[in-house]
XYZ file of C-alpha atoms in Angstrom:
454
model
C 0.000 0.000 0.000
C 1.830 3.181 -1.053
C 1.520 6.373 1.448
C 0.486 9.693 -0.108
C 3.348 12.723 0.144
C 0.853 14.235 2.929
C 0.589 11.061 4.963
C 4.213 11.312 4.923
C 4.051 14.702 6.595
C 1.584 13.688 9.082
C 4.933 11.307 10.485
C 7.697 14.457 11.078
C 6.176 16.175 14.174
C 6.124 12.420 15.987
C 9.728 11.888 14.507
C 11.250 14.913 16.349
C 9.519 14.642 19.599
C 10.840 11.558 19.819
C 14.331 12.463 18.658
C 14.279 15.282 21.440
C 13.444 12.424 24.266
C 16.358 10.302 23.079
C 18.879 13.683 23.100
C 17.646 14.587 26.618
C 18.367 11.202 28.249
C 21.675 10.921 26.526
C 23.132 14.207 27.850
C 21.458 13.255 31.300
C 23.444 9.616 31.330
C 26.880 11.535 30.687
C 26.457 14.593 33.072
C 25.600 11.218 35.691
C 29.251 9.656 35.031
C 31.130 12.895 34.431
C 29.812 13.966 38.151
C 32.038 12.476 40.849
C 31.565 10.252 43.336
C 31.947 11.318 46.799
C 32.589 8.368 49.347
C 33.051 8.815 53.372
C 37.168 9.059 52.788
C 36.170 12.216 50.471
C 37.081 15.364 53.063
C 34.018 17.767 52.974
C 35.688 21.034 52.526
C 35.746 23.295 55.598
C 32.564 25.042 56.595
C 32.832 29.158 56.917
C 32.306 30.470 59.741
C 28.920 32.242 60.688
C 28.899 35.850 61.619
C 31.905 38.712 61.310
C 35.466 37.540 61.627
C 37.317 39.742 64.588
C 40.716 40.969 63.899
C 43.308 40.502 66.526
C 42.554 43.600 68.821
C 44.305 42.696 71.935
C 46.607 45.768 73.030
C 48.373 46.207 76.473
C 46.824 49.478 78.144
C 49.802 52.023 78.867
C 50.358 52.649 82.521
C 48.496 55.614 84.668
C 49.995 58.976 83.711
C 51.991 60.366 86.347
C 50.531 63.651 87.974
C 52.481 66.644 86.521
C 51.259 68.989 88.120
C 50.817 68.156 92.064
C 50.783 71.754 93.752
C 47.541 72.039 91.979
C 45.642 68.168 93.505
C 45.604 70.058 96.428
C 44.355 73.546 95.286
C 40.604 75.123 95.945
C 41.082 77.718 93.269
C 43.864 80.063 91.627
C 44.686 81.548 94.498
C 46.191 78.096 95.898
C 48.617 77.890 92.647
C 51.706 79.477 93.006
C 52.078 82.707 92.166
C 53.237 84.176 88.941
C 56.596 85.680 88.462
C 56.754 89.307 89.333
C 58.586 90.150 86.486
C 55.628 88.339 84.395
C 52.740 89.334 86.010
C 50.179 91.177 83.701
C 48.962 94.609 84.519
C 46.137 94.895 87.539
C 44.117 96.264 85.203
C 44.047 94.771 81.321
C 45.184 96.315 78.582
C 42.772 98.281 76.262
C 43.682 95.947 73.881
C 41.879 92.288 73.277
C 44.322 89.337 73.751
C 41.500 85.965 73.370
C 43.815 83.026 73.077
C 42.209 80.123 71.619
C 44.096 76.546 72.251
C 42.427 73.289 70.563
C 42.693 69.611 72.481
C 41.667 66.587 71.201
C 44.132 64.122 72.748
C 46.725 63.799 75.606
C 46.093 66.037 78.799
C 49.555 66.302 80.001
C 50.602 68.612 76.711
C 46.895 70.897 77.248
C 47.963 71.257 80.944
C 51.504 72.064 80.365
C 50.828 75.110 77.546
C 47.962 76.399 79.654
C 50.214 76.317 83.148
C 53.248 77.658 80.108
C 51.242 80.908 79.413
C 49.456 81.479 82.745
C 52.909 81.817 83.922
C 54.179 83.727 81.294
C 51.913 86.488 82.126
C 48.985 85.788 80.143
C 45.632 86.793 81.435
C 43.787 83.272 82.149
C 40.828 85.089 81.499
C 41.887 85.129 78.227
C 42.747 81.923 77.420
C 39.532 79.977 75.542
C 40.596 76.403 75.535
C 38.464 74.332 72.651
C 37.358 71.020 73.481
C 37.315 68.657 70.792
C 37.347 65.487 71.778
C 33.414 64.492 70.441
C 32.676 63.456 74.273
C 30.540 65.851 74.511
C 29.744 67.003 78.335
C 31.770 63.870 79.906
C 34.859 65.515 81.040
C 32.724 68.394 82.303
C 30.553 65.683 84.340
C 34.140 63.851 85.662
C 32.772 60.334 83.686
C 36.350 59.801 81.995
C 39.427 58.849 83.541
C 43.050 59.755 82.582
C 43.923 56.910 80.489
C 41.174 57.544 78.281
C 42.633 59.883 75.253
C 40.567 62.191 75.358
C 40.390 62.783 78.802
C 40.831 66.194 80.300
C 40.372 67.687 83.541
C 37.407 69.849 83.502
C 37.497 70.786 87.017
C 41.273 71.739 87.065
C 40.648 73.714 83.884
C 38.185 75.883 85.099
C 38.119 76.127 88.337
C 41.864 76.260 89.761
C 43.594 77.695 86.853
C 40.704 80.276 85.942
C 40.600 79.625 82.304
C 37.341 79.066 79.339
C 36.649 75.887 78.059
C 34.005 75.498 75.063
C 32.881 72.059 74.517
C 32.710 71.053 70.796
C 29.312 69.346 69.971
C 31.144 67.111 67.549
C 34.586 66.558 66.730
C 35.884 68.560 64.540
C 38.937 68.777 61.556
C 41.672 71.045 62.227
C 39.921 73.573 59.151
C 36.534 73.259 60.788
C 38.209 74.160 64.174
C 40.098 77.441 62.275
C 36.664 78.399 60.568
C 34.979 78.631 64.739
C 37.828 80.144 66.112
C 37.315 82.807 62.914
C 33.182 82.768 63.823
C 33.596 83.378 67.424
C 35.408 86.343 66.781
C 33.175 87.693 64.528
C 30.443 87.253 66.426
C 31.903 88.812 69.150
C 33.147 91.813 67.203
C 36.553 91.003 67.618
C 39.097 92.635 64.941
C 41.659 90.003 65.847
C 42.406 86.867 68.080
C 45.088 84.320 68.984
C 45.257 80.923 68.339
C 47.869 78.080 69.582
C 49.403 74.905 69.197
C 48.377 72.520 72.257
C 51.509 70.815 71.705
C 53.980 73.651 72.745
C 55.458 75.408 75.632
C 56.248 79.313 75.735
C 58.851 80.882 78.163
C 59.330 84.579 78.225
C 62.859 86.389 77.227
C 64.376 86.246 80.594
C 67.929 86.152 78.406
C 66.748 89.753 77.015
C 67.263 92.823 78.866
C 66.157 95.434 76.351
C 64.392 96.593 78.713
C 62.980 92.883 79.997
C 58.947 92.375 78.853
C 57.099 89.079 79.725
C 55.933 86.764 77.173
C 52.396 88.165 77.364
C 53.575 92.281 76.964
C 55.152 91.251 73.830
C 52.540 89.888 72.521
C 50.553 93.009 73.417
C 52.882 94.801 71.809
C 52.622 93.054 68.754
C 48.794 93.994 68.099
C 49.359 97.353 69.593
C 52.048 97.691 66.440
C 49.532 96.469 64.069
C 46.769 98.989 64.987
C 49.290 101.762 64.925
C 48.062 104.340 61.875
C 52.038 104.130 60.955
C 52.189 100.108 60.506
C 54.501 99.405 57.348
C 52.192 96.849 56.263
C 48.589 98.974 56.390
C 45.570 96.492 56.518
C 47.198 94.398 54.761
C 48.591 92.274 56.999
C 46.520 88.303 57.122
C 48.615 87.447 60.385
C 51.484 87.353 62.615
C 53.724 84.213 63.000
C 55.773 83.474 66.312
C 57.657 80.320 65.774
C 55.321 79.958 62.412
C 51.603 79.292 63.718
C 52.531 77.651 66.967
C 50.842 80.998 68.256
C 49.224 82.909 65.429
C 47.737 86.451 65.660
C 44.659 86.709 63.117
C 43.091 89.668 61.331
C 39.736 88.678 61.379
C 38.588 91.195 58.419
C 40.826 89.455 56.111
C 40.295 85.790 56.947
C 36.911 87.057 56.179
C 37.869 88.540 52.871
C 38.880 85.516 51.768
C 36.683 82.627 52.679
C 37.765 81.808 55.720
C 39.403 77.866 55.991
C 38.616 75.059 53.556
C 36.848 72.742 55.323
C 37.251 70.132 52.790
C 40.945 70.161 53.345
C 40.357 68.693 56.390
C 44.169 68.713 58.028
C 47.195 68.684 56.349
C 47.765 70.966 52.998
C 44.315 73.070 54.468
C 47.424 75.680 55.683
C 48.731 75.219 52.508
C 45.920 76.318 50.610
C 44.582 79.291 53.136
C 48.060 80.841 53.370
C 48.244 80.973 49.442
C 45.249 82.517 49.148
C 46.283 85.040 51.891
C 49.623 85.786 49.488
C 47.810 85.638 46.115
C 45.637 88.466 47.414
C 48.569 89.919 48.525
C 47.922 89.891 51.924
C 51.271 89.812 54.173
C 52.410 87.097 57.197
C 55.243 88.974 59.225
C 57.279 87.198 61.513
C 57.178 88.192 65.124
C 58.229 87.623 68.488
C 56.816 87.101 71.668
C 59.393 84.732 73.447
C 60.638 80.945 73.501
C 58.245 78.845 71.953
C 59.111 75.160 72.738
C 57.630 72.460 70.487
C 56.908 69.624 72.956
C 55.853 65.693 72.925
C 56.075 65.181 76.831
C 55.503 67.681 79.781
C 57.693 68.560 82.084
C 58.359 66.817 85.378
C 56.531 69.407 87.642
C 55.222 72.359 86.475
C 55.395 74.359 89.380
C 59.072 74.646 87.833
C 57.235 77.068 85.796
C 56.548 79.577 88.265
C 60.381 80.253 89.849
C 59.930 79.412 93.782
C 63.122 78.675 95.148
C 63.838 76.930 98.476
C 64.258 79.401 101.310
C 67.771 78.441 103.067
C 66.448 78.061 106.887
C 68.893 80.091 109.588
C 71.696 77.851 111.515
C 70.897 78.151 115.002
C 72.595 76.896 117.859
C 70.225 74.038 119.946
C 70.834 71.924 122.544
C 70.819 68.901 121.812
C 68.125 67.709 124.335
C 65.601 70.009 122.068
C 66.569 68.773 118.504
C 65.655 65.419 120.269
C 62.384 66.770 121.472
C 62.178 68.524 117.782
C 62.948 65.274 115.581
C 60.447 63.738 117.646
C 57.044 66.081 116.479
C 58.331 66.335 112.908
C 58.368 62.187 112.621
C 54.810 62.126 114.555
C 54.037 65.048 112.149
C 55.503 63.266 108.770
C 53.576 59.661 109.655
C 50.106 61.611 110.334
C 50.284 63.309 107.437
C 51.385 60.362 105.641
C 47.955 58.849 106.196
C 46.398 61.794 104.238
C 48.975 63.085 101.053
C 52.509 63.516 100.797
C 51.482 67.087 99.300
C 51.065 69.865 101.799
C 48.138 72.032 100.769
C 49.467 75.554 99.382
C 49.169 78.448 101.664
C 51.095 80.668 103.882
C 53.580 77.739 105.056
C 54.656 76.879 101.307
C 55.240 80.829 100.539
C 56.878 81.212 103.519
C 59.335 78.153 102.845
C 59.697 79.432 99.664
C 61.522 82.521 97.461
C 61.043 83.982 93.983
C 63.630 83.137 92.350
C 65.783 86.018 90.253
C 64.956 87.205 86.708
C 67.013 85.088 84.290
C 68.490 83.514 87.105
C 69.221 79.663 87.707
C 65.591 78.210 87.828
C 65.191 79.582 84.247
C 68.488 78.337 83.116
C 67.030 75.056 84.151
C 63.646 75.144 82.874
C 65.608 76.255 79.219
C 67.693 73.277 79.310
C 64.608 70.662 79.849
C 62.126 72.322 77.670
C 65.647 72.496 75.205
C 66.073 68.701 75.349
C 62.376 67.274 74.585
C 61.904 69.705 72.002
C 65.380 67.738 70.775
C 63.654 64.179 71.212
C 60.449 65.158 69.415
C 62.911 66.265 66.177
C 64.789 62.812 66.704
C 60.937 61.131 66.993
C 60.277 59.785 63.472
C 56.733 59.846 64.425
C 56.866 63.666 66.035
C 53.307 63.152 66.866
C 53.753 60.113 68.781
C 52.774 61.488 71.947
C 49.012 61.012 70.449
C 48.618 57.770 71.363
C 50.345 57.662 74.595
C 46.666 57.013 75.953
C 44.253 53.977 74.807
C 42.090 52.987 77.898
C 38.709 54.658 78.152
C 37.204 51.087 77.464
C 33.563 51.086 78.639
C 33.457 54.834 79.501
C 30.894 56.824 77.623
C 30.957 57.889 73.786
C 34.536 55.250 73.347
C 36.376 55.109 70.604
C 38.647 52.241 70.076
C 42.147 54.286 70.082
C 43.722 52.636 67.330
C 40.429 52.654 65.338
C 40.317 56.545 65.908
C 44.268 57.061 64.671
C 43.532 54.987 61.624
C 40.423 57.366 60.472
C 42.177 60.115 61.032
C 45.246 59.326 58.872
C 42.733 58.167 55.680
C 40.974 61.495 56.562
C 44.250 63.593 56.788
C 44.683 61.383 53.017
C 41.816 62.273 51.374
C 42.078 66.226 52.397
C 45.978 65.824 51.260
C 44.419 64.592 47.618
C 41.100 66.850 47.884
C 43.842 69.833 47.827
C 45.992 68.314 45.062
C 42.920 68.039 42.629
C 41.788 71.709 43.884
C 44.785 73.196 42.717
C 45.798 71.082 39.832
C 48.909 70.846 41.732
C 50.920 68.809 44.261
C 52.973 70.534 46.994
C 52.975 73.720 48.963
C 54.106 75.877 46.520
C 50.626 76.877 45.179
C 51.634 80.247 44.258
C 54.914 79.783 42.977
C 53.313 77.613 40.305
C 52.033 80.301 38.501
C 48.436 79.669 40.214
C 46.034 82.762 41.532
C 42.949 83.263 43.613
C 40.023 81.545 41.214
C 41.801 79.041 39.574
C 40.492 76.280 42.062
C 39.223 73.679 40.595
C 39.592 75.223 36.929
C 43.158 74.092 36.028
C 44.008 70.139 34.618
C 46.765 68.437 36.469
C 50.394 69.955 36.035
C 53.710 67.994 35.907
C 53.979 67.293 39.736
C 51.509 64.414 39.038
């Protein structure tokens, strides 16, 4: 029986399907003896962990600061500090002239105690002196909730109430540019035509070596702004500010920070001087050099600070006693020395310690001294590869409020100080501090393509 073309046709469709079936199965049969076979010698590999994987934290805490400072454990208010050098001590009255000192802290008490105690007794009004808090604890150093192994630690109490000075609590922390631009709005709004601001991590003697005629630390400075209001000044309104020892202490014209912009705040820390002195000199605005006294760049305080202030032992009177009453007299002084033991070894500060005590002579031996120590850290911090290694001298604080792991906090701040380094490089166009010198003016930010120090 012969099939018609059509039937033939009808056939296909079937033929395919089942051509399909067959293909499937075949491919299914090899992918079965291409897979492996896994017996019970056949190590199952190693299950990951659930959760985040900790790094290896573990750090030795540093040992309790030493007190530097212990005149003042025992003080009620100034008046129980030692006092300050006659030759040193600011006028009764103050001068006509404003002289607001502004000093930033973030970490390391010992350095904000020592350049406070520094200018206090270099004659500086303590009235005066504004210290910044910003250590983004907000009130907990002015409640007492941190103690002194925590970095940013400082003592609130001491601050204010013994050695008479401001504090102003940050309400977050802030970058060194963001710090500038307040110390710049404070003035303004308190209609200030110029302010100082300083380097926590310094110490400032006055010119005891100059006798031309002598003036404290604190009267030079005065005379510094007096010289700039002067209607003779050689440099007009034009000057941006005054440098001692570069900006370790820097005297601002507030008019022309204003003029021109104030800080960079996206140049967070290093390079933001860079760019705001440049603009200062591209507008030609001037930055004299002046002088004030030693300035002392610092990673450690001194031993004591009451070194600071010049009392000398007094040298008692040879007298001759029987010796049946130096028995009777050795006798009260050792029942004296183990009752008092009980309490402190630190007599409190009044009449019998200024009475035991002398001022010691201008430029005389106790300065000498005080030169050569402040002389030899400044020395170690140059020989310091790190010279800001006394920032992490500190990393307890565990468990106290608004923590920080330390080493967490010192790693964000170098990638911050990194990306305001390379924010200020693409601003410019150019790498280094020489903006001007490179041929670059006031409006050319962020205008100009890369030159050939990239």
């Amino acid at each position: 029986m012969s099939i018609s073309l059509r039937s033939r046709w009808v056939f296909l469709p079937l033929i395919l399907a089942l051509g399909a079936v067959s293909l499937y199965f075949l491919r299914l049969s090899i992918g079965h003896e291409a897979r492996p076979i896994l017996d019970a010698s056949t190590p199952n590999e190693p299950e990951k962990p659930k959760g985040p994987i900790y790094k290896d934290t573990l750090r030795e805490v540093a040992p309790p600061l030493p007190e530097y400072f212990p005149l003042a454990t025992k003080a009620n208010g100034p008046e129980d500090l030692p006092p300050v050098p006659s030759w040193n001590r600011p006028p009764a009255e103050h001068v006509p002239e404003s002289t607001r000192l502004y000093i930033g802290f973030t970490r390391f008490w010992p350095l904000l105690q020592q350049v406070v105690v520094s200018y206090i007794a270099a004659g500086w009004p303590p009235e005066d002196i504004y210290v910044v808090e910003n250590t983004g604890t907000f009130d907990a150093n002015k409640r007492g909730l941190l103690t002194v192994q925590n970095p940013f630690y400082l003592d609130y109490h001491r601050l204010t109430d013994i050695f008479g000075v401001n504090v102003i609590t940050m309400p977050s922390l802030q970058t060194f540019a963001q710090l500038q631009n307040f110390y710049l709005s404070e003035a303004i709004n308190n209609n200030l035509t110029h302010y100082f601001w300083g380097h926590m991590d310094v110490a400032v003697v006055s010119h005891e070596d100059r006798k031309d005629p002598f003036k404290s630390f604190y009267m030079r400075a005065v005379d510094v702004v007096r010289e700039t209001q002067s209607l003779d000044y050689k440099h007009g309104k034009k000057w941006a500010q005054q440098f001692f020892a570069y900006d370790w202490l820097t005297l601002v014209n507030v008019e022309v920070f204003s003029a021109v912009g104030g800080w960079d705040s996206m140049v967070s820390y290093y390079g933001t001087d860079c760019d705001m002195y440049s603009r200062l000199a591209m507008n030609e605005y001037v930055s004299p050099i002046a002088d004030a006294g030693m300035i002392y760049d610092v990673t450690t305080s001194l031993e004591d600070l009451e070194v600071l202030f010049r009392r000398v032992p007094k040298e008692k009177e040879k007298k001759n006693i029987p010796p049946s009453k130096i028995k009777e007299k050795e006798a009260r002084d050792t029942s004296t020395s183990r009752a008092g033991s009980r309490n402190s070894t630190i007599p409190p500060l009044n009449s019998d310690y200024l009475s035991s005590t002398k001022e010691d002579v201008l430029g005389g031996p106790g300065f000498l001294s005080v030169k050569a120590a402040l002389d030899q850290i400044q020395e170690d911090k140059k020989s310091d590869k790190y010279r800001n290694s006394w920032q992490l001298r500190q990393n307890g604080g565990d468990g106290e409020p608004y923590f920080v792991d330390p080493d967490g906090f010192e790693k964000a701040l170098q990638m911050t100080i990194e990306t305001g380094a390379k924010i200020n490089e693409e601003k410019w166009g150019h790498k280094g501090c020489d903006i001007k010198g490179a041929g670059l003016k006031d409006g050319d930010q962020w205008r100009v393509e890369h030159d050939s120090t990239f």
